[in-house]
mmCIF file of C-alpha atoms in Angstrom:
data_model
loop_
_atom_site.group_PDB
_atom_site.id
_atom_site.type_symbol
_atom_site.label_atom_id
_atom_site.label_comp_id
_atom_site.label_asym_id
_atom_site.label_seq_id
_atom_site.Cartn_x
_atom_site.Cartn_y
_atom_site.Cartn_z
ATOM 1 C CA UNK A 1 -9.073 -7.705 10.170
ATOM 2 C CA UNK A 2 -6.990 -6.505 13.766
ATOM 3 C CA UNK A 3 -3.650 -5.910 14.496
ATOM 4 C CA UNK A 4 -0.526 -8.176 13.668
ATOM 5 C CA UNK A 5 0.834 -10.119 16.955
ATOM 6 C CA UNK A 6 4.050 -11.344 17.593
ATOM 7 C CA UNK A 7 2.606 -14.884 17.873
ATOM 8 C CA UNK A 8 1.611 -14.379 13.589
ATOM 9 C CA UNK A 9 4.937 -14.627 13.088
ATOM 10 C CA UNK A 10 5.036 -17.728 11.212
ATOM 11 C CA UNK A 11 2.066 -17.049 8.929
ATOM 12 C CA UNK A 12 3.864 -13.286 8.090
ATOM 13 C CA UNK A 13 6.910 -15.529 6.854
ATOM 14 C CA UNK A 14 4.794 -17.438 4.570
ATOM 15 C CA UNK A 15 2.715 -14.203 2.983
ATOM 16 C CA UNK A 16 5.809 -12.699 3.110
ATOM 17 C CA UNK A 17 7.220 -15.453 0.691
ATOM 18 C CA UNK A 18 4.334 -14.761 -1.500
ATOM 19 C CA UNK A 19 5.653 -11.079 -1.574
ATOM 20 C CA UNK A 20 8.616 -10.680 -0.870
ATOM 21 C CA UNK A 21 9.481 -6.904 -1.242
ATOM 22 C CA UNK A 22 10.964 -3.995 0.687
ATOM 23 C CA UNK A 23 8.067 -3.480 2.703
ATOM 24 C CA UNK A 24 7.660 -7.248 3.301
ATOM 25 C CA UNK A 25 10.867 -9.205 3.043
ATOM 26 C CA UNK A 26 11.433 -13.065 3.659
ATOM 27 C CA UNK A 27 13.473 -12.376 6.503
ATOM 28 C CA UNK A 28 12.177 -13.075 9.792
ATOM 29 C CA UNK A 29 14.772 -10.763 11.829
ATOM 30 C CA UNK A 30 12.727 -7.763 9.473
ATOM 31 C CA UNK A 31 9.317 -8.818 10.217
ATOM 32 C CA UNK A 32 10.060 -9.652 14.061
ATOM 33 C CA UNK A 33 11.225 -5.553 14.035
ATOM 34 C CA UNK A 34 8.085 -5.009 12.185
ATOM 35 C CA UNK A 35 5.934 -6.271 14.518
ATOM 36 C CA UNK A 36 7.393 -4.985 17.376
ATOM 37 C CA UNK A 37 7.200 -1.464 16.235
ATOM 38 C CA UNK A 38 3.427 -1.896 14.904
ATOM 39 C CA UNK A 39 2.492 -3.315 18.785
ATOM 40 C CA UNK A 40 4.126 0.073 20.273
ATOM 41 C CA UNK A 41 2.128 1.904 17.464
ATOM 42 C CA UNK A 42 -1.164 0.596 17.953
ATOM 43 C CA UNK A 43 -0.833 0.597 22.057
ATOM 44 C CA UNK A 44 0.160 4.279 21.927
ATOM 45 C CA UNK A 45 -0.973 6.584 19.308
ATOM 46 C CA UNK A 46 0.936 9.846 18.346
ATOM 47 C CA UNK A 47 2.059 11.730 15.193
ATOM 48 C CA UNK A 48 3.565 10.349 12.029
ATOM 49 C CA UNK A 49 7.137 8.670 12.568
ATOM 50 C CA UNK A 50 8.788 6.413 10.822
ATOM 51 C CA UNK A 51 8.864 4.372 13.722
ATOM 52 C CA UNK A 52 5.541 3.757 13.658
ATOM 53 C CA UNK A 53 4.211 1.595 11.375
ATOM 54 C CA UNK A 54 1.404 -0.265 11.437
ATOM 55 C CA UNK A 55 1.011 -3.740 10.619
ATOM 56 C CA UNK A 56 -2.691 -5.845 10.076
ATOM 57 C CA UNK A 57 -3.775 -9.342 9.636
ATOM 58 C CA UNK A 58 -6.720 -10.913 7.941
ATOM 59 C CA UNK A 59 -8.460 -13.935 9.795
ATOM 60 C CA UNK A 60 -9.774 -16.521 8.334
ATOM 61 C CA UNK A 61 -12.236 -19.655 9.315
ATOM 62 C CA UNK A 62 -10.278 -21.381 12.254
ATOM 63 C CA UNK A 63 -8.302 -18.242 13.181
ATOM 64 C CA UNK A 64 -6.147 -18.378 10.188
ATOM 65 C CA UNK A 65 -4.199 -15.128 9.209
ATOM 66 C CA UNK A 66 -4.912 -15.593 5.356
ATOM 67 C CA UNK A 67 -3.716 -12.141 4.381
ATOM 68 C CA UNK A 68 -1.804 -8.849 5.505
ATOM 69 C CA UNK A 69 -1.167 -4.676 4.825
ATOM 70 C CA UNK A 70 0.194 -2.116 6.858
ATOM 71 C CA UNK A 71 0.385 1.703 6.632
ATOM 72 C CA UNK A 72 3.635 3.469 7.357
ATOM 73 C CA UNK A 73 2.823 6.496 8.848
ATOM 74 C CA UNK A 74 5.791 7.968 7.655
ATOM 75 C CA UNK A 75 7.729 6.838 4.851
ATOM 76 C CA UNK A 76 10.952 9.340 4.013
ATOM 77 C CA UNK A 77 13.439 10.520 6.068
ATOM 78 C CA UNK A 78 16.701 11.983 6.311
ATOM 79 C CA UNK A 79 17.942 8.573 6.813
ATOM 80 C CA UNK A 80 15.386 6.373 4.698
ATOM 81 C CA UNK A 81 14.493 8.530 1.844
ATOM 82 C CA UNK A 82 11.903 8.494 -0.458
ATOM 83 C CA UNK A 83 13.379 7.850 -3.826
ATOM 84 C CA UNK A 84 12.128 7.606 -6.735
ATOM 85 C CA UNK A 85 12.585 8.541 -10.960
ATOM 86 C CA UNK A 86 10.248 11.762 -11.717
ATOM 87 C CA UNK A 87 8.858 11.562 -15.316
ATOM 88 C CA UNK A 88 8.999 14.384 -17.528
ATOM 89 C CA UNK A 89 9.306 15.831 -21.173
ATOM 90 C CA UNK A 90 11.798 17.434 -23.199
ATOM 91 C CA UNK A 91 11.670 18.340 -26.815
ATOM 92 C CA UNK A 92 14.820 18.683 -29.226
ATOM 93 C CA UNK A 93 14.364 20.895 -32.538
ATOM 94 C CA UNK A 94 16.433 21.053 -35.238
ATOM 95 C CA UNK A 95 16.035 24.389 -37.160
ATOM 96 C CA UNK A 96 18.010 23.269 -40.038
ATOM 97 C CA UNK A 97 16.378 20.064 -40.745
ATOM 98 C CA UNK A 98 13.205 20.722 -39.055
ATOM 99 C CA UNK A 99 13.208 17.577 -36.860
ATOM 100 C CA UNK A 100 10.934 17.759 -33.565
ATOM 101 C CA UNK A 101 11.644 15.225 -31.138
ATOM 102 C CA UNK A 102 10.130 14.799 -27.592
ATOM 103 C CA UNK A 103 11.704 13.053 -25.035
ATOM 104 C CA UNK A 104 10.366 10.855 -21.465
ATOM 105 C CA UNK A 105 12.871 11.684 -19.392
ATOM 106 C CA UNK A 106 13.997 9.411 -16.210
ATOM 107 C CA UNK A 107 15.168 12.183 -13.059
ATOM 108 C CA UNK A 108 16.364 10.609 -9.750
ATOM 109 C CA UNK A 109 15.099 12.132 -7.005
ATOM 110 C CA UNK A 110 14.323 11.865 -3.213
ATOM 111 C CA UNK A 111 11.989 13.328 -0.334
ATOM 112 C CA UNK A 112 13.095 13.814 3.142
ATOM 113 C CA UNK A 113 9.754 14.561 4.642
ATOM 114 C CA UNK A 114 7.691 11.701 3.003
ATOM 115 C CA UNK A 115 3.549 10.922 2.996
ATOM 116 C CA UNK A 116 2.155 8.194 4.681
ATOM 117 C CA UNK A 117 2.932 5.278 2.613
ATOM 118 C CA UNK A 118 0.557 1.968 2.351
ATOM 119 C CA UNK A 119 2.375 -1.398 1.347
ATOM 120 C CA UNK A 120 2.911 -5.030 2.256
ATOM 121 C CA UNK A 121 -0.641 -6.280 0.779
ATOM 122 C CA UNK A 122 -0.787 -9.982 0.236
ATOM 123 C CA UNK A 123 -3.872 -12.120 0.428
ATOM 124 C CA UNK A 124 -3.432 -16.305 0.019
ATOM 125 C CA UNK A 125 -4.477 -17.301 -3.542
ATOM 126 C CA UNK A 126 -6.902 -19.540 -1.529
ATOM 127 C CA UNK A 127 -8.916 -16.460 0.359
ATOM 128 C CA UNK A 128 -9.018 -14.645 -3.287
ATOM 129 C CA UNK A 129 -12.595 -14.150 -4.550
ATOM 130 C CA UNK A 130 -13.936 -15.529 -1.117
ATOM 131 C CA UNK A 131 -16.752 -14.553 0.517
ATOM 132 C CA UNK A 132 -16.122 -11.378 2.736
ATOM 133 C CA UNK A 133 -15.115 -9.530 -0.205
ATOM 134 C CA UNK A 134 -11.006 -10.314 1.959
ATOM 135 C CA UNK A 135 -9.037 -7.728 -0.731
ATOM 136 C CA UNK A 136 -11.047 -4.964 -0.370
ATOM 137 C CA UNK A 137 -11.261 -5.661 3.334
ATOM 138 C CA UNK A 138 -7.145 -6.057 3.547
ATOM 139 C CA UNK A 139 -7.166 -2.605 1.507
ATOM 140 C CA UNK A 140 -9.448 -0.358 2.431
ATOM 141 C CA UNK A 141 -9.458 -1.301 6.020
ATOM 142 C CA UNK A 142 -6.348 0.593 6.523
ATOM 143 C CA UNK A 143 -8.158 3.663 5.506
ATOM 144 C CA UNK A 144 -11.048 2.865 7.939
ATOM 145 C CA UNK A 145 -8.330 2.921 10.917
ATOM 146 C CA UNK A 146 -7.193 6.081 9.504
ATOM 147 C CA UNK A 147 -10.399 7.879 9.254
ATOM 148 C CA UNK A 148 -10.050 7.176 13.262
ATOM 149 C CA UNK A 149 -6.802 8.845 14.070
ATOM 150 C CA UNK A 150 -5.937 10.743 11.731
ATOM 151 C CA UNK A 151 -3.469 13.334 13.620
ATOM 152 C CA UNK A 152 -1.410 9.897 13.483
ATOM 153 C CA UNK A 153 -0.657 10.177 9.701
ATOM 154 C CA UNK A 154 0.631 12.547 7.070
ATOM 155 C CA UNK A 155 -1.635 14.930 4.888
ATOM 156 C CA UNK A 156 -0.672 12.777 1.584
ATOM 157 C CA UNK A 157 -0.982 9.086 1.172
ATOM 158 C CA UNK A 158 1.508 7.023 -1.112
ATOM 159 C CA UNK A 159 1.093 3.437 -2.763
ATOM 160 C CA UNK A 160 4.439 1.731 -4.238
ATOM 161 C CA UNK A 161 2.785 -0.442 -7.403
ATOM 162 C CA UNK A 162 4.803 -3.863 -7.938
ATOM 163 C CA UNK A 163 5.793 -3.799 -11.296
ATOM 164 C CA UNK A 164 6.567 -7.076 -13.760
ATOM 165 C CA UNK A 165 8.919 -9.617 -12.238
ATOM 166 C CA UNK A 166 9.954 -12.503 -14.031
ATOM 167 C CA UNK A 167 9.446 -16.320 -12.346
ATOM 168 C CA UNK A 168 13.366 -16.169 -11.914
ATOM 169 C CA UNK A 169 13.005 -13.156 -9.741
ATOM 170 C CA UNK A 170 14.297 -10.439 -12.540
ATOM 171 C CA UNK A 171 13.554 -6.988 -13.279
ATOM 172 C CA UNK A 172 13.567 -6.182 -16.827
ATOM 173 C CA UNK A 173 14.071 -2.303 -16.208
ATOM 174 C CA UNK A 174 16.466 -3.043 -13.387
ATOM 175 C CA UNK A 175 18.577 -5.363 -15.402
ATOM 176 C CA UNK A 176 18.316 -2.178 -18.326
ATOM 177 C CA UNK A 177 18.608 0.850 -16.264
ATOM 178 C CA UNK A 178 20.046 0.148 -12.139
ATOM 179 C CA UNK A 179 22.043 -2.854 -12.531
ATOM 180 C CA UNK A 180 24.484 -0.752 -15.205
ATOM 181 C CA UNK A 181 25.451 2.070 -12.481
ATOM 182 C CA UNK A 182 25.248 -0.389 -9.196
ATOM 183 C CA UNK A 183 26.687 -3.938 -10.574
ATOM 184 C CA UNK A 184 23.894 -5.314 -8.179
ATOM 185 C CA UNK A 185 21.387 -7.905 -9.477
ATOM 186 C CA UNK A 186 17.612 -6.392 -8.924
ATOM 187 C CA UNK A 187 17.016 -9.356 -5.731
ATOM 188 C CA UNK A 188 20.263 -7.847 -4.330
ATOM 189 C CA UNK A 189 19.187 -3.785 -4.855
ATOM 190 C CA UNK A 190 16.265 -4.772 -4.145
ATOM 191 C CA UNK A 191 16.762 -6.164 -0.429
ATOM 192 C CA UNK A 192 18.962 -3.604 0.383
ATOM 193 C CA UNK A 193 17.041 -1.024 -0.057
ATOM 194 C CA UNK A 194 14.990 -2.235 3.048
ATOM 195 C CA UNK A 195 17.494 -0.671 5.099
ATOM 196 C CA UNK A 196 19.981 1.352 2.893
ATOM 197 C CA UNK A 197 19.019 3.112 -0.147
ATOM 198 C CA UNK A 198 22.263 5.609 -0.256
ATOM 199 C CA UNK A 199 23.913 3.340 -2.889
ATOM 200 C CA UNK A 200 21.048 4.427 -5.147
ATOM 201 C CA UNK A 201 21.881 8.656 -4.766
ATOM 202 C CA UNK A 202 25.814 7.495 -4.460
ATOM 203 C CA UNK A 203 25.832 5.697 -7.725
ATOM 204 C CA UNK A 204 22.447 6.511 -10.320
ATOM 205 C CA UNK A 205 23.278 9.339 -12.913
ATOM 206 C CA UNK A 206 22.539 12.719 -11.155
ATOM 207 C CA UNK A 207 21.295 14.054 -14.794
ATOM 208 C CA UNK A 208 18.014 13.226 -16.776
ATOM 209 C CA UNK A 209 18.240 9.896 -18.616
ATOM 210 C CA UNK A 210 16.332 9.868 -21.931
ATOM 211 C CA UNK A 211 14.027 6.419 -21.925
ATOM 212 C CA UNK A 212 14.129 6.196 -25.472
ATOM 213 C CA UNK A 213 18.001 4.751 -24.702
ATOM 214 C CA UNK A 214 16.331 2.003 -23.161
ATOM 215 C CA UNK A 215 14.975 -1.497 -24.656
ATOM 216 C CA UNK A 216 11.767 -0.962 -26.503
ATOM 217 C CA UNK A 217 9.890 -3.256 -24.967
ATOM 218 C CA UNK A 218 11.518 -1.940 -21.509
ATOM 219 C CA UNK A 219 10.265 1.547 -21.901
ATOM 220 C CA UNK A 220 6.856 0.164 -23.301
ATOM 221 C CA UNK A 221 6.257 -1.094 -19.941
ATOM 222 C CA UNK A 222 7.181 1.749 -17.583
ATOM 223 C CA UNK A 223 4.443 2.145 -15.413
ATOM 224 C CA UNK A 224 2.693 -0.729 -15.815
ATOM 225 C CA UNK A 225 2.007 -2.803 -12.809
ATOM 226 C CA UNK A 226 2.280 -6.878 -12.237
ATOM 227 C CA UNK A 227 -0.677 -8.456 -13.324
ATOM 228 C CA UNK A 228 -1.614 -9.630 -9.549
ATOM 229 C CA UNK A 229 -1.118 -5.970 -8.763
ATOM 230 C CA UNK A 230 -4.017 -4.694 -10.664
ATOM 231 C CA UNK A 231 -6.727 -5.549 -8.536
ATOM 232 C CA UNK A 232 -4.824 -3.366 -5.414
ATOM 233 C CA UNK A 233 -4.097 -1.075 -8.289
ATOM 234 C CA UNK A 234 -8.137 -0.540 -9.247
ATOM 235 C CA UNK A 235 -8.664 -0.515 -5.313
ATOM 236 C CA UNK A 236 -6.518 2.310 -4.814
ATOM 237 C CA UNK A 237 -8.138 4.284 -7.916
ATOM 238 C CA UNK A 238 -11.643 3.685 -6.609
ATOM 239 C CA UNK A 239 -10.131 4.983 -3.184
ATOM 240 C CA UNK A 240 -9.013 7.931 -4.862
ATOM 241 C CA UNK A 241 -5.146 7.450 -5.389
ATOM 242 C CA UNK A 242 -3.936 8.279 -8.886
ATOM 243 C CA UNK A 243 -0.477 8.512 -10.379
ATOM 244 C CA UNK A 244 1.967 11.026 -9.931
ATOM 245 C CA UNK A 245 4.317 10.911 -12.547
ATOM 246 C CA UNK A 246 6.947 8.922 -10.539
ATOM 247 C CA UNK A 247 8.283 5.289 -11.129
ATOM 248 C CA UNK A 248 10.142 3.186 -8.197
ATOM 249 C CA UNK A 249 13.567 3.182 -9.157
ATOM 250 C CA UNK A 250 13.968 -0.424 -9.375
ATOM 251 C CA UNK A 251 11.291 -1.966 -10.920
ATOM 252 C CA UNK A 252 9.845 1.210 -12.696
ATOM 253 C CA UNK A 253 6.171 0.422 -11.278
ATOM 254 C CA UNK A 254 4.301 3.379 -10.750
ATOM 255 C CA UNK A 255 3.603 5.329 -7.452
ATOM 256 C CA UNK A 256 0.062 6.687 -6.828
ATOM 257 C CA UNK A 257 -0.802 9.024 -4.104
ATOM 258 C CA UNK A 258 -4.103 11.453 -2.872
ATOM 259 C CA UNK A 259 -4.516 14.057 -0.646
ATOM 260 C CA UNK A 260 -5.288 11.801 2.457
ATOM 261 C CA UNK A 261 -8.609 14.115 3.534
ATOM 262 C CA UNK A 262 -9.610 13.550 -0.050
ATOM 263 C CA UNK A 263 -9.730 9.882 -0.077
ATOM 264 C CA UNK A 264 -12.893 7.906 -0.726
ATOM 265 C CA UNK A 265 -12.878 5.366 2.115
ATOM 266 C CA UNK A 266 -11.467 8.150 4.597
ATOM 267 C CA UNK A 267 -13.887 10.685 3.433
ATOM 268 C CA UNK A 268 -17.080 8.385 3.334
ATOM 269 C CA UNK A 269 -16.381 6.964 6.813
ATOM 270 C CA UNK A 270 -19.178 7.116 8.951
ATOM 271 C CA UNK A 271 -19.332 6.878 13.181
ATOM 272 C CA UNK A 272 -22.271 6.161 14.665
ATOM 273 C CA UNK A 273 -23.987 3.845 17.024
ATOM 274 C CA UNK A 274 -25.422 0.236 16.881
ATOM 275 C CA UNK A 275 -29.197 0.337 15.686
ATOM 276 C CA UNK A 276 -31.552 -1.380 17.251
ATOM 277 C CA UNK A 277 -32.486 -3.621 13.415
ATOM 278 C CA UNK A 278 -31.054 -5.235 11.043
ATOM 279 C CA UNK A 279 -30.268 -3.661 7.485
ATOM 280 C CA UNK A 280 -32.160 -3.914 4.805
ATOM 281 C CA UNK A 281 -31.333 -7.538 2.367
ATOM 282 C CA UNK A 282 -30.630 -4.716 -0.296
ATOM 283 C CA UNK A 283 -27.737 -3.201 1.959
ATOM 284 C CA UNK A 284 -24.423 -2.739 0.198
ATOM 285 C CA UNK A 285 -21.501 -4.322 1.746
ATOM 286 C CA UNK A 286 -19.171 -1.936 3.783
ATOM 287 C CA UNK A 287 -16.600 -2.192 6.773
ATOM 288 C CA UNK A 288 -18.120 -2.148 10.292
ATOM 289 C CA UNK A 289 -14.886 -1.162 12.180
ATOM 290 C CA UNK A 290 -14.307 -0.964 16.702
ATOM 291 C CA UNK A 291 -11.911 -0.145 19.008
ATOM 292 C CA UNK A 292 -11.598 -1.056 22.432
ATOM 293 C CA UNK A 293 -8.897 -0.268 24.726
ATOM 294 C CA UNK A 294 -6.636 -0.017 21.422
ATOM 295 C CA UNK A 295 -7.580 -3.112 19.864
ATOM 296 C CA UNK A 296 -9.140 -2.082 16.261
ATOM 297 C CA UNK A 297 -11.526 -4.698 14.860
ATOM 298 C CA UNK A 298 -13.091 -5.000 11.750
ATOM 299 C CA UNK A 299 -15.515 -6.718 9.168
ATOM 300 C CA UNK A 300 -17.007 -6.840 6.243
ATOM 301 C CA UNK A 301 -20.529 -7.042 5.755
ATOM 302 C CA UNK A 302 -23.702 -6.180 3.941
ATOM 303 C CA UNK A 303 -24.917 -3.322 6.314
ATOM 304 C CA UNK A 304 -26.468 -0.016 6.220
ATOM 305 C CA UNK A 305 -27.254 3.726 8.224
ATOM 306 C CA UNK A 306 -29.186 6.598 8.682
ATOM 307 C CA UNK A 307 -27.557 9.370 9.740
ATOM 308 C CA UNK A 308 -25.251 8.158 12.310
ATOM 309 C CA UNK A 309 -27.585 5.013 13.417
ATOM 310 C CA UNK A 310 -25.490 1.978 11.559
ATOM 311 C CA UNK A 311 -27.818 -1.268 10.677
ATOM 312 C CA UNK A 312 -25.963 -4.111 11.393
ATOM 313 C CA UNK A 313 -26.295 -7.598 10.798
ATOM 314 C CA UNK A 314 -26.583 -10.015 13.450
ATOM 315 C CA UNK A 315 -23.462 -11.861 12.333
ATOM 316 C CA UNK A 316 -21.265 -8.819 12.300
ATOM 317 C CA UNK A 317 -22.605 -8.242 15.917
ATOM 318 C CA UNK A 318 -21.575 -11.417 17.122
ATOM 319 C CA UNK A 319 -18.446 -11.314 15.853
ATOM 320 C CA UNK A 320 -17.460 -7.591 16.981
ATOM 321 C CA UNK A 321 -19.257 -7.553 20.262
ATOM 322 C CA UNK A 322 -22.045 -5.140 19.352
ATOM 323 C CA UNK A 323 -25.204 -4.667 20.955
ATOM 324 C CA UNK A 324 -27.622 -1.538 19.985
ATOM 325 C CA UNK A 325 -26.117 1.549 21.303
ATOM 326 C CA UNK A 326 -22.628 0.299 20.816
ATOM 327 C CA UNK A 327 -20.230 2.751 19.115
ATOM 328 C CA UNK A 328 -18.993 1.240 15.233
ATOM 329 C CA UNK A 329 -17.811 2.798 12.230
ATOM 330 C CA UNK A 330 -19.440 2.473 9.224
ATOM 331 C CA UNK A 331 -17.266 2.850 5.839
ATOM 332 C CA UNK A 332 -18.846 1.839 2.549
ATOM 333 C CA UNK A 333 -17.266 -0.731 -0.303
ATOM 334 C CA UNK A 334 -16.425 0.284 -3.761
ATOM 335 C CA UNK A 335 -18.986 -1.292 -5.916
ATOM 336 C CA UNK A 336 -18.172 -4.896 -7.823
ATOM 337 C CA UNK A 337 -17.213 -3.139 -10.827
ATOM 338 C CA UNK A 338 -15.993 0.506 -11.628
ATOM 339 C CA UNK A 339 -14.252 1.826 -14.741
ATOM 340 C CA UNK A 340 -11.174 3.373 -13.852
ATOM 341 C CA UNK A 341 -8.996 5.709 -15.130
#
């Protein structure tokens, strides 16, 4: 896992294809912007701005980028807000009748002063389940690079979750709920929103909007993410992240966030220096992360410490550089399986 160039390009348009959201449109003019910015961010660090955003790659055998994330460090401004629909209750009684009803209410809202937001995961269907353990590399990587700077990013962390999208590229909740105050199709709102998302305050109802006026099946599925979501989704819960009673507007996934100190990954991040042996064969796998002259590196890899001396294998130091004494970070996996929430 290292940095995004502007020479992977090409293979961005092709994971992006696989995607295809706000943080990762099918539009090279987007991504070229992208990439740009995330070069200026990793060659010269500073506080959270929504200019800097930070864009990885996952290489594969032969140097192919199979997969790719990025952390804004900033997501929610005055001119890109964070919006989003804030869940709540409210009951109705009827004295005379004595009918009790409680309502899930749908509020639109937005923040001007956003977390740091993590997005644009996609791994190739072929790199899934590979060796390498490649999704929890591609996700909990970022937090790795953020254990290392973190006066670059906010005090909260913020996952979008993708909701349900039918093969024709629908939104079931968009097509119940947005499409009746905007006239857009969900592709259309959707898009947009990578670069204007004032239509959505200009034109959603400023008042709470009962879901029980929606579709049964539509409200039955508020909240619930795509099915090739869920493994990001239990990555994120092992990390830490948990929902926060807000939906995404558009599709009605579900946002999770954490206190970014508080998170697993970031918390559990170890830096120490190259021992002189190899770990243990009973070593749990874990992230052995560098940095040299603002190139970040990393791998995954059974490995192991003691205190702040990091066992590593003799692969992982071939492919990072390493020899004993060398600085590395050492962040541990989430095990195989882990009942979540």
């Amino acid at each position: 896992m290292r940095p995004a160039r502007a020479a992977d390009l090409p293979a961005l348009m092709e994971l992006a294809q696989l995607l295809d959201s706000p943080n990762l449109p099918h539009d090279e003019a987007f991504l070229r912007r992208r990439l740009e910015r995330s070069e200026r961010s990793f060659r010269t660090a500073g506080p959270p701005h929504a200019e800097r955003e930070y864009q990885f790659v996952l290489v594969g055998d032969a140097s192919r980028v199979v997969g790719t994330s990025a952390i804004l460090s900033k997501h929610g401004t005055k001119e890109m807000p964070h919006l989003f629909l804030r869940v709540g209750q409210e009951t109705r009684v009827s004295a005379s009748t004595g009918v009790r009803v409680t309502h899930t209410t749908l509020q639109l809202a937005a923040s001007y002063d956003g977390p740091t937001e993590l997005g644009s995961l996609v791994l190739r269907p072929d790199s899934r389940g590979r060796p390498g353990w490649p999704g929890k590399l591609l996700s909990w990587g970022r937090f790795a690079f953020i254990a290392r700077h973190r006066d670059c990013f906010e005090k909260h962390v913020l996952a979008e979750m993708r909701a349900a999208i039918d093969g024709h590229g629908r939104s079931a909740f968009w097509d119940a709920f947005g499409r009746r105050f905007t006239g857009m199709s969900y592709t259309e709102a959707d898009h947009r929103s990578a670069f204007d998302k004032s239509f959505v305050l200009d034109l959603f109802p400023a008042t709470p909007f009962y879901a029980s006026l929606l579709d049964a099946d539509v409200a039955a599925q508020l909240g619930h993410v795509h099915d090739e979501a869920k493994p990001a989704l239990r990555l994120l819960e092992q990390a830490g992240l948990h929902w926060i009673d807000e939906l995404d507007p558009f599709d009605g996934g579900p946002f999770v966030a954490a206190e970014l100190a508080r998170a697993v990954p970031v918390r559990k991040t170890v830096f120490g220096q190259v021992a002189d042996d190899a770990p243990p064969d009973s070593a749990e796998p874990a992230i052995l992360s560098i940095e040299h002259g603002g190139e970040w590196n990393a791998v995954a890899m059974r490995a192991s410490r003691e205190a702040d001396a990091i066992h590593v294998p003799e692969e992982g130091r071939k492919r990072l550089g390493l020899s004993p004494g060398d600085a590395v970070a050492w962040t541990p996996l989430p095990p195989a399986r882990q009942a979540t929430p």
